[in-house]
Tab-separated table of C-alpha atoms and ligand atoms in Angstrom:
chain	number	residue	atom	x	y	z
A	1	MET	CA	-0.001	-0.006	0.007
A	2	VAL	CA	1.468	3.304	-1.023
A	3	PHE	CA	0.488	6.484	0.804
A	4	TYR	CA	0.400	9.744	-0.975
A	5	ASN	CA	0.487	13.002	0.954
A	6	ASN	CA	0.386	15.048	-2.194
A	7	ARG	CA	-3.288	15.272	-2.904
A	8	ILE	CA	-4.370	15.691	-6.491
A	9	TYR	CA	-7.060	18.334	-6.915
A	10	LEU	CA	-9.819	18.488	-9.496
A	11	SER	CA	-9.028	21.898	-10.888
A	12	PRO	CA	-6.782	24.036	-8.700
A	13	PRO	CA	-5.646	27.606	-9.432
A	14	HIS	CA	-2.605	27.811	-11.749
A	15	MET	CA	-0.641	31.077	-11.541
A	16	SER	CA	1.725	31.997	-14.267
A	17	GLY	CA	4.097	34.259	-12.330
A	18	THR	CA	3.218	37.592	-13.891
A	19	GLU	CA	0.213	38.022	-11.586
A	20	LEU	CA	2.502	38.888	-8.707
A	21	GLU	CA	4.205	41.690	-10.672
A	22	LEU	CA	0.847	43.139	-11.566
A	23	ILE	CA	-0.344	42.912	-7.981
A	24	THR	CA	2.860	44.596	-6.812
A	25	GLU	CA	2.091	47.414	-9.263
A	26	ALA	CA	-1.331	47.831	-7.675
A	27	PHE	CA	0.233	47.902	-4.213
A	28	LYS	CA	2.917	50.399	-5.192
A	29	SER	CA	0.362	52.812	-6.566
A	30	ASN	CA	-1.951	52.081	-3.601
A	31	TRP	CA	-4.711	51.193	-6.094
A	32	VAL	CA	-5.748	48.254	-3.918
A	33	ALA	CA	-9.479	48.886	-3.857
A	34	PRO	CA	-12.135	49.461	-4.823
A	35	LEU	CA	-11.723	50.084	-8.606
A	36	GLY	CA	-8.702	51.290	-10.476
A	37	PRO	CA	-6.585	50.993	-13.606
A	38	HIS	CA	-6.260	47.175	-13.504
A	39	VAL	CA	-10.054	46.829	-13.486
A	40	ASP	CA	-10.376	49.060	-16.536
A	41	ALA	CA	-7.538	47.254	-18.301
A	42	PHE	CA	-8.913	43.787	-17.418
A	43	GLU	CA	-12.267	44.735	-18.871
A	44	ARG	CA	-10.701	46.100	-22.064
A	45	GLU	CA	-8.353	43.114	-22.486
A	46	LEU	CA	-11.080	40.514	-21.930
A	47	ALA	CA	-13.510	42.337	-24.249
A	48	SER	CA	-10.895	42.486	-26.974
A	49	TYR	CA	-9.906	38.854	-26.397
A	50	VAL	CA	-13.425	37.597	-27.031
A	51	GLY	CA	-14.255	40.313	-29.523
A	52	VAL	CA	-17.078	42.232	-27.854
A	53	LYS	CA	-17.620	45.973	-27.420
A	54	GLY	CA	-17.242	45.956	-23.653
A	55	ALA	CA	-17.123	44.134	-20.354
A	56	ALA	CA	-17.976	44.839	-16.721
A	57	ALA	CA	-15.743	43.212	-14.067
A	58	LEU	CA	-17.744	41.920	-11.119
A	59	SER	CA	-17.217	40.135	-7.829
A	60	SER	CA	-18.365	36.777	-9.211
A	61	GLY	CA	-19.988	34.976	-12.092
A	62	THR	CA	-23.127	34.644	-9.987
A	63	ALA	CA	-23.275	38.460	-9.610
A	64	ALA	CA	-22.908	38.748	-13.366
A	65	ILE	CA	-25.878	36.409	-13.963
A	66	HIS	CA	-27.909	38.342	-11.374
A	67	LEU	CA	-27.263	41.680	-13.133
A	68	ALA	CA	-27.914	40.057	-16.535
A	69	LEU	CA	-31.370	39.123	-15.256
A	70	ARG	CA	-31.940	42.656	-14.139
A	71	LEU	CA	-30.974	43.864	-17.614
A	72	LEU	CA	-33.808	41.665	-18.901
A	73	ASP	CA	-36.077	43.227	-16.307
A	74	VAL	CA	-36.802	39.901	-14.647
A	75	GLY	CA	-38.922	40.406	-11.540
A	76	PRO	CA	-41.294	38.689	-9.118
A	77	GLY	CA	-43.482	36.063	-10.775
A	78	ASP	CA	-41.598	36.154	-14.114
A	79	VAL	CA	-40.503	32.940	-15.740
A	80	VAL	CA	-36.893	32.258	-16.854
A	81	PHE	CA	-35.841	29.113	-18.734
A	82	CYS	CA	-32.505	27.660	-17.668
A	83	SER	CA	-30.321	24.661	-18.512
A	84	THR	CA	-30.793	21.899	-15.912
A	85	LEU	CA	-27.353	20.294	-16.109
A	86	THR	CA	-25.281	23.007	-14.467
A	87	PHE	CA	-23.930	24.432	-11.235
A	88	ILE	CA	-26.583	25.992	-9.016
A	89	ALA	CA	-25.159	29.489	-9.632
A	90	SER	CA	-26.817	29.499	-13.073
A	91	ALA	CA	-30.227	29.533	-11.415
A	92	ASN	CA	-29.870	31.002	-7.930
A	93	PRO	CA	-30.119	34.577	-9.274
A	94	ILE	CA	-33.495	33.696	-10.785
A	95	LEU	CA	-34.706	33.160	-7.234
A	96	TYR	CA	-33.016	36.388	-6.020
A	97	GLN	CA	-35.273	38.206	-8.465
A	98	GLY	CA	-38.333	36.346	-7.153
A	99	ALA	CA	-38.783	34.731	-10.576
A	100	LYS	CA	-39.607	31.121	-11.473
A	101	PRO	CA	-37.111	28.884	-13.235
A	102	VAL	CA	-38.214	26.278	-15.798
A	103	PHE	CA	-35.488	23.720	-16.412
A	104	ILE	CA	-34.461	22.447	-19.832
A	105	ASP	CA	-32.701	19.141	-20.408
A	106	SER	CA	-29.413	18.422	-22.194
A	107	GLU	CA	-28.936	16.790	-25.552
A	108	PRO	CA	-26.417	13.899	-25.908
A	109	THR	CA	-23.910	15.490	-28.406
A	110	SER	CA	-22.762	18.390	-26.243
A	111	TRP	CA	-24.402	17.650	-22.900
A	112	ASN	CA	-25.800	21.218	-23.136
A	113	MET	CA	-29.336	22.557	-23.643
A	114	SER	CA	-31.520	20.438	-25.918
A	115	PRO	CA	-33.219	22.476	-28.703
A	116	ALA	CA	-36.020	19.903	-28.789
A	117	ALA	CA	-36.770	20.370	-25.082
A	118	LEU	CA	-36.499	24.152	-25.388
A	119	GLU	CA	-39.011	24.175	-28.275
A	120	ARG	CA	-41.544	22.115	-26.229
A	121	ALA	CA	-41.108	24.490	-23.270
A	122	PHE	CA	-41.854	27.463	-25.519
A	123	ILE	CA	-44.899	25.813	-27.078
A	124	ASP	CA	-46.351	25.186	-23.627
A	125	ALA	CA	-45.454	28.669	-22.412
A	126	GLN	CA	-47.237	30.207	-25.351
A	127	LYS	CA	-50.355	28.080	-24.712
A	128	THR	CA	-50.486	28.954	-21.003
A	129	GLY	CA	-49.413	32.593	-21.370
A	130	THR	CA	-46.304	32.080	-19.272
A	131	MET	CA	-43.644	33.197	-21.774
A	132	PRO	CA	-40.186	33.576	-20.184
A	133	LYS	CA	-38.434	36.936	-19.835
A	134	GLY	CA	-35.155	35.241	-20.718
A	135	VAL	CA	-33.332	31.987	-21.321
A	136	VAL	CA	-30.090	31.118	-19.474
A	137	ILE	CA	-28.092	28.852	-21.799
A	138	VAL	CA	-25.135	27.227	-20.035
A	139	ASP	CA	-21.946	25.968	-21.721
A	140	ILE	CA	-20.737	23.208	-19.451
A	141	TYR	CA	-17.340	21.597	-18.837
A	142	GLY	CA	-15.598	23.850	-21.386
A	143	GLN	CA	-17.920	23.196	-24.312
A	144	SER	CA	-20.391	25.548	-26.046
A	145	ALA	CA	-24.042	24.650	-26.349
A	146	ASP	CA	-25.365	24.289	-29.901
A	147	MET	CA	-26.160	28.023	-30.017
A	148	ALA	CA	-27.465	28.327	-33.619
A	149	PRO	CA	-30.634	26.276	-33.227
A	150	LEU	CA	-31.129	27.460	-29.627
A	151	LEU	CA	-30.852	31.139	-30.643
A	152	SER	CA	-33.108	30.630	-33.631
A	153	ILE	CA	-35.817	29.242	-31.345
A	154	CYS	CA	-35.417	32.099	-28.791
A	155	ASN	CA	-35.427	34.657	-31.618
A	156	ARG	CA	-38.579	33.154	-33.075
A	157	TYR	CA	-40.337	33.719	-29.742
A	158	GLY	CA	-38.604	37.101	-29.230
A	159	VAL	CA	-37.003	36.079	-25.966
A	160	PRO	CA	-33.435	37.288	-25.085
A	161	VAL	CA	-30.597	34.942	-24.079
A	162	ILE	CA	-28.073	35.067	-21.266
A	163	GLU	CA	-25.098	32.844	-22.095
A	164	ASP	CA	-23.576	31.421	-18.916
A	165	ALA	CA	-20.069	30.749	-20.190
A	166	ALA	CA	-18.518	30.498	-16.711
A	167	GLU	CA	-17.058	27.142	-17.666
A	168	SER	CA	-16.214	27.772	-21.323
A	169	LEU	CA	-13.963	30.824	-21.540
A	170	GLY	CA	-11.499	29.989	-24.354
A	171	ALA	CA	-13.867	27.654	-26.198
A	172	THR	CA	-15.380	28.456	-29.623
A	173	TYR	CA	-18.665	27.846	-31.414
A	174	GLN	CA	-18.504	27.952	-35.216
A	175	GLY	CA	-15.204	29.885	-34.842
A	176	LYS	CA	-16.682	32.490	-32.447
A	177	PRO	CA	-15.645	32.762	-28.796
A	178	SER	CA	-18.014	31.013	-26.422
A	179	GLY	CA	-19.882	33.559	-24.314
A	180	THR	CA	-20.374	36.017	-27.147
A	181	LEU	CA	-23.246	34.365	-28.982
A	182	GLY	CA	-26.153	35.161	-26.652
A	183	GLY	CA	-27.006	38.829	-26.190
A	184	ILE	CA	-25.323	38.904	-22.743
A	185	GLY	CA	-22.355	36.699	-21.817
A	186	VAL	CA	-21.098	35.765	-18.394
A	187	TYR	CA	-17.687	34.458	-17.308
A	188	SER	CA	-16.386	33.386	-13.921
A	189	PHE	CA	-12.909	33.620	-12.447
A	190	ASN	CA	-13.661	31.447	-9.420
A	191	GLY	CA	-10.698	29.427	-8.153
A	192	ASN	CA	-11.622	26.267	-10.014
A	193	LYS	CA	-12.148	27.885	-13.440
A	194	ILE	CA	-9.726	27.790	-16.366
A	195	ILE	CA	-8.313	31.180	-15.274
A	196	THR	CA	-8.979	32.709	-11.874
A	197	THR	CA	-8.837	36.007	-9.969
A	198	ALA	CA	-9.317	34.115	-6.651
A	199	GLY	CA	-12.957	35.104	-7.139
A	200	GLY	CA	-14.586	37.239	-9.779
A	201	GLY	CA	-16.751	37.404	-12.840
A	202	MET	CA	-17.367	39.395	-15.990
A	203	LEU	CA	-20.454	40.407	-17.934
A	204	VAL	CA	-19.841	41.039	-21.653
A	205	SER	CA	-22.071	42.761	-24.160
A	206	ASN	CA	-22.041	44.748	-27.352
A	207	ASN	CA	-24.464	47.221	-25.815
A	208	PRO	CA	-22.612	50.092	-24.069
A	209	GLU	CA	-25.765	51.314	-22.252
A	210	ALA	CA	-26.318	47.839	-20.799
A	211	LEU	CA	-22.700	47.843	-19.504
A	212	GLU	CA	-23.176	51.327	-17.993
A	213	LYS	CA	-26.280	50.095	-16.201
A	214	VAL	CA	-24.388	47.026	-14.879
A	215	ARG	CA	-21.575	49.241	-13.518
A	216	PHE	CA	-24.192	51.494	-11.905
A	217	TRP	CA	-26.103	48.682	-10.165
A	218	SER	CA	-22.859	46.966	-9.089
A	219	THR	CA	-21.707	50.068	-7.190
A	220	GLN	CA	-24.894	50.537	-5.102
A	221	SER	CA	-26.790	52.417	-7.857
A	222	ARG	CA	-25.443	55.807	-6.848
A	223	ASP	CA	-27.214	58.636	-8.630
A	224	PRO	CA	-25.039	61.414	-10.125
A	225	ALA	CA	-25.141	63.792	-7.167
A	226	ARG	CA	-22.517	65.098	-4.724
A	227	HIS	CA	-24.315	63.570	-1.757
A	228	TYR	CA	-25.185	59.887	-1.573
A	229	GLN	CA	-28.435	59.564	-3.449
A	230	HIS	CA	-30.108	56.396	-4.662
A	231	SER	CA	-33.253	55.831	-6.693
A	232	GLU	CA	-32.806	52.159	-7.466
A	233	VAL	CA	-31.776	49.117	-5.542
A	234	GLY	CA	-28.015	48.319	-6.028
A	235	TYR	CA	-25.335	45.864	-5.015
A	236	ASN	CA	-21.707	45.786	-3.940
A	237	TYR	CA	-20.667	43.612	-6.871
A	238	ARG	CA	-17.543	45.254	-8.346
A	239	LEU	CA	-14.188	43.533	-8.702
A	240	SER	CA	-11.238	44.973	-6.724
A	241	ASN	CA	-8.191	46.352	-8.476
A	242	VAL	CA	-5.885	43.723	-6.878
A	243	LEU	CA	-8.027	40.862	-8.154
A	244	ALA	CA	-8.251	42.421	-11.598
A	245	ALA	CA	-4.439	42.487	-11.617
A	246	ILE	CA	-4.434	38.693	-11.131
A	247	GLY	CA	-7.010	38.379	-13.922
A	248	ARG	CA	-4.786	40.342	-16.362
A	249	GLY	CA	-1.861	38.000	-15.699
A	250	GLN	CA	-4.111	34.972	-16.111
A	251	LEU	CA	-5.697	36.172	-19.326
A	252	ARG	CA	-2.237	36.326	-20.924
A	253	VAL	CA	-1.825	32.579	-20.505
A	254	LEU	CA	-5.382	31.518	-21.287
A	255	GLU	CA	-4.409	29.923	-24.648
A	256	GLU	CA	-1.707	27.875	-22.946
A	257	ARG	CA	-4.222	26.782	-20.300
A	258	VAL	CA	-6.633	25.592	-22.972
A	259	LYS	CA	-3.850	23.618	-24.700
A	260	ALA	CA	-2.828	22.058	-21.374
A	261	ARG	CA	-6.330	20.981	-20.514
A	262	ARG	CA	-6.902	19.541	-23.965
A	263	ALA	CA	-3.665	17.583	-23.680
A	264	ILE	CA	-4.800	16.228	-20.316
A	265	PHE	CA	-7.999	15.064	-21.903
A	266	GLU	CA	-6.107	13.428	-24.767
A	267	ARG	CA	-3.962	11.463	-22.326
A	268	TYR	CA	-6.998	10.203	-20.434
A	269	ALA	CA	-8.771	9.311	-23.671
A	270	GLU	CA	-5.687	7.446	-24.863
A	271	ALA	CA	-5.179	5.579	-21.581
A	272	PHE	CA	-8.795	4.400	-21.547
A	273	SER	CA	-9.318	3.939	-25.274
A	274	ASN	CA	-9.772	0.189	-24.749
A	275	THR	CA	-11.784	0.397	-21.592
A	276	ASP	CA	-15.226	-0.875	-22.280
A	277	GLY	CA	-17.875	1.157	-20.465
A	278	PHE	CA	-15.935	4.468	-20.393
A	279	ASP	CA	-17.481	7.063	-22.687
A	280	PHE	CA	-15.869	10.518	-22.630
A	281	MET	CA	-17.939	13.632	-23.089
A	282	PRO	CA	-18.082	14.097	-26.860
A	283	GLU	CA	-16.646	17.149	-28.502
A	284	ALA	CA	-19.448	18.382	-30.742
A	285	PRO	CA	-18.476	19.136	-34.367
A	286	PHE	CA	-19.673	22.735	-34.085
A	287	GLY	CA	-16.829	23.998	-31.938
A	288	THR	CA	-13.675	23.562	-29.922
A	289	SER	CA	-13.946	22.627	-26.250
A	290	THR	CA	-11.374	23.756	-23.691
A	291	ARG	CA	-11.888	20.418	-21.880
A	292	TRP	CA	-12.079	22.479	-18.700
A	293	LEU	CA	-12.848	19.210	-16.976
A	294	THR	CA	-12.336	15.800	-18.468
A	295	THR	CA	-15.692	14.087	-17.912
A	296	LEU	CA	-16.995	10.696	-18.851
A	297	THR	CA	-19.827	8.360	-18.190
A	298	VAL	CA	-19.192	4.984	-16.575
A	299	SER	CA	-21.420	2.045	-17.508
A	300	PRO	CA	-21.136	-0.574	-14.678
A	301	GLU	CA	-22.729	-3.298	-16.767
A	302	ARG	CA	-19.707	-3.036	-19.093
A	303	CYS	CA	-16.772	-2.159	-16.844
A	304	GLY	CA	-17.832	-3.702	-13.516
A	305	LEU	CA	-17.793	-0.509	-11.426
A	306	THR	CA	-20.107	2.435	-11.006
A	307	ALA	CA	-18.986	6.063	-11.146
A	308	ALA	CA	-19.701	6.268	-7.429
A	309	GLN	CA	-17.436	3.292	-6.674
A	310	LEU	CA	-14.655	4.866	-8.738
A	311	LEU	CA	-15.093	8.121	-6.798
A	312	ASP	CA	-14.549	6.133	-3.564
A	313	VAL	CA	-11.446	4.429	-4.902
A	314	LEU	CA	-9.952	7.715	-6.043
A	315	SER	CA	-10.779	9.475	-2.803
A	316	VAL	CA	-8.971	6.811	-0.764
A	317	GLN	CA	-5.887	7.519	-2.895
A	318	HIS	CA	-6.197	11.285	-2.173
A	319	ILE	CA	-7.400	12.072	-5.661
A	320	GLU	CA	-10.196	14.546	-5.944
A	321	ALA	CA	-12.777	13.579	-8.596
A	322	ARG	CA	-16.422	14.593	-8.746
A	323	PRO	CA	-19.773	13.435	-10.022
A	324	VAL	CA	-21.239	15.307	-12.980
A	325	TRP	CA	-23.480	18.232	-11.916
A	326	LYS	CA	-26.661	17.046	-10.193
A	327	PRO	CA	-29.354	18.459	-12.481
A	328	LEU	CA	-31.206	21.435	-11.012
A	329	HIS	CA	-34.623	19.867	-11.633
A	330	LEU	CA	-33.542	17.177	-9.098
A	331	GLN	CA	-32.395	19.656	-6.453
A	332	PRO	CA	-34.564	19.915	-3.359
A	333	LEU	CA	-34.372	23.739	-3.681
A	334	PHE	CA	-36.189	23.550	-7.017
A	335	ASN	CA	-38.845	21.027	-6.064
A	336	GLY	CA	-42.043	21.790	-7.949
A	337	TYR	CA	-40.647	23.833	-10.837
A	338	ASN	CA	-41.291	22.641	-14.379
A	339	TYR	CA	-38.821	20.529	-16.289
A	340	TYR	CA	-38.609	19.616	-19.973
A	341	PRO	CA	-36.651	16.438	-20.782
A	342	HIS	CA	-34.870	15.953	-24.152
A	343	ASP	CA	-37.634	13.657	-25.263
A	344	LEU	CA	-40.691	12.607	-23.382
A	345	ASN	CA	-39.324	9.277	-22.152
A	346	ASN	CA	-35.682	10.224	-21.880
A	347	SER	CA	-34.059	12.647	-19.483
A	348	VAL	CA	-30.465	12.927	-20.706
A	349	SER	CA	-29.244	14.899	-17.709
A	350	ASP	CA	-30.587	12.267	-15.256
A	351	SER	CA	-28.475	9.528	-16.843
A	352	LEU	CA	-25.428	11.793	-17.159
A	353	PHE	CA	-25.722	12.495	-13.452
A	354	GLU	CA	-26.145	8.814	-12.596
A	355	ARG	CA	-23.113	7.712	-14.611
A	356	GLY	CA	-20.926	10.785	-14.894
A	357	LEU	CA	-17.468	11.328	-13.463
A	358	CYS	CA	-15.135	14.358	-13.625
A	359	LEU	CA	-11.420	13.593	-13.384
A	360	PRO	CA	-8.572	15.835	-12.156
A	361	SER	CA	-8.019	18.267	-15.062
A	362	GLY	CA	-6.058	21.228	-13.755
A	363	SER	CA	-3.621	22.765	-16.216
A	364	SER	CA	-0.830	22.329	-13.675
A	365	LEU	CA	-1.441	18.531	-13.372
A	366	THR	CA	1.888	16.806	-14.162
A	367	GLU	CA	2.185	13.725	-16.304
A	368	GLY	CA	3.297	11.842	-13.169
A	369	GLU	CA	0.200	12.909	-11.272
A	370	GLN	CA	-2.040	12.033	-14.164
A	371	ASN	CA	-0.416	8.588	-14.390
A	372	ARG	CA	-1.251	8.138	-10.717
A	373	VAL	CA	-4.955	8.858	-11.482
A	374	ILE	CA	-4.914	6.503	-14.478
A	375	GLU	CA	-3.180	3.676	-12.614
A	376	CYS	CA	-5.552	4.034	-9.676
A	377	ILE	CA	-8.539	3.595	-11.999
A	378	LYS	CA	-6.995	0.791	-13.985
A	379	THR	CA	-6.187	-1.134	-10.816
A	380	ALA	CA	-9.756	-0.727	-9.592
A	381	LEU	CA	-11.110	-1.997	-12.914
A	382	ARG	CA	-8.804	-5.032	-12.833
A	383	PHE	CA	-10.091	-6.022	-9.401
A	384	PRO	CA	-13.679	-4.766	-9.381
A	385	TYR	CA	-14.750	-6.947	-6.450
A	386	ARG	CA	-11.777	-6.448	-4.109
A	387	GLY	CA	-12.798	-4.732	-0.875
A	388	ARG	CA	-16.419	-4.240	-1.890
B	401	PLP	C1	-18.677	28.708	-11.580
B	401	PLP	C2	-19.994	28.819	-12.267
B	401	PLP	C3	-20.812	29.939	-12.053
B	401	PLP	C4	-20.610	30.932	-10.969
B	401	PLP	O1	-19.493	31.621	-10.959
B	401	PLP	P1	-18.925	32.198	-9.587
B	401	PLP	O2	-17.855	33.113	-10.038
B	401	PLP	O3	-18.433	31.049	-8.791
B	401	PLP	O4	-20.015	32.913	-8.893
B	401	PLP	C5	-21.997	30.011	-12.800
B	401	PLP	N1	-22.303	29.098	-13.713
B	401	PLP	C6	-21.552	28.013	-13.910
B	401	PLP	C7	-21.972	27.043	-14.954
B	401	PLP	C8	-20.361	27.814	-13.190
B	401	PLP	O5	-19.637	26.732	-13.388
């Protein structure tokens, strides 16, 4: 029995070195907080990287989704459609606004929102007079949703789209940067994302007035007056200058990070190419995934072990792996909200959750560490009944 003290994490932060210089610059000029030149530069640099007119740096991706909903004027009693296979942060802000989420299933080719399910949700909404104020389309695990058919459905019904690209910065859809296809795009720089500011987010848009509004709300909606005057509810949602400095350093190495994560995926795929019952998340033909996390489904009837059993085995060996997102329509918090499966007898997200597994995928993962993960899984598959 070998003991490893060096734990392998799922997706830890990966600094490049230049972040510290940029932070030092912020300290030297005493632009520590609240806003400052690094925030402005980070916004400009990210907007230019993804090719949009502007960006607003915020304290989190969740804050960005919240303000995106306000831009769509989502309020109490309104309906918002949202991908079901995602992190809870995609939908929590719907509740902040007192609105009602309706969850939309995934399709099998990208694991993202199913156009068929979305269409059925719209048909019902039209019949019952409960049209949504917006649709939150999520791009999970580094891969864009199939935006063309999804946008064409939303456009047909005249409903705007928020693209939650928190997990897909650096990916493309039909050659365009993920996060720039819906009217409003959202990125996250949380510690586990492909680049991080320790914590932070960004809202991107081609509409300068929308960005002005977001900056206004995110700094407590202060009216233009010498005294403190407020006519609208606001939030403390801006990113600090120090964290923006980290973001600028990270953005410079984003392309390298994408390459590294894709290489990690390739090594896993190669190592398990002959493993019956392991099916990696497909890369849909319409774009390039960052492979933010290498994810797969595990079929116990073919490989002898369930995803949950593999999680246990990895955990004992100090390797952090995770199940695929528990779909939001299965969350106790969202009990009683409507859900539209991919087709009437088939909920794709349910089976992805049941069988899905996310493997350590950080861009700093060494080949040696990755071999440890691979060997651990291969050993478990060779002796599926030992110790169970
Ligand atoms: C991380 C994440 C968010 C939230 O971003 P935070 O910066 O952590 O608030 C939203 N949506 C998805 C899909 C995410 O993975």
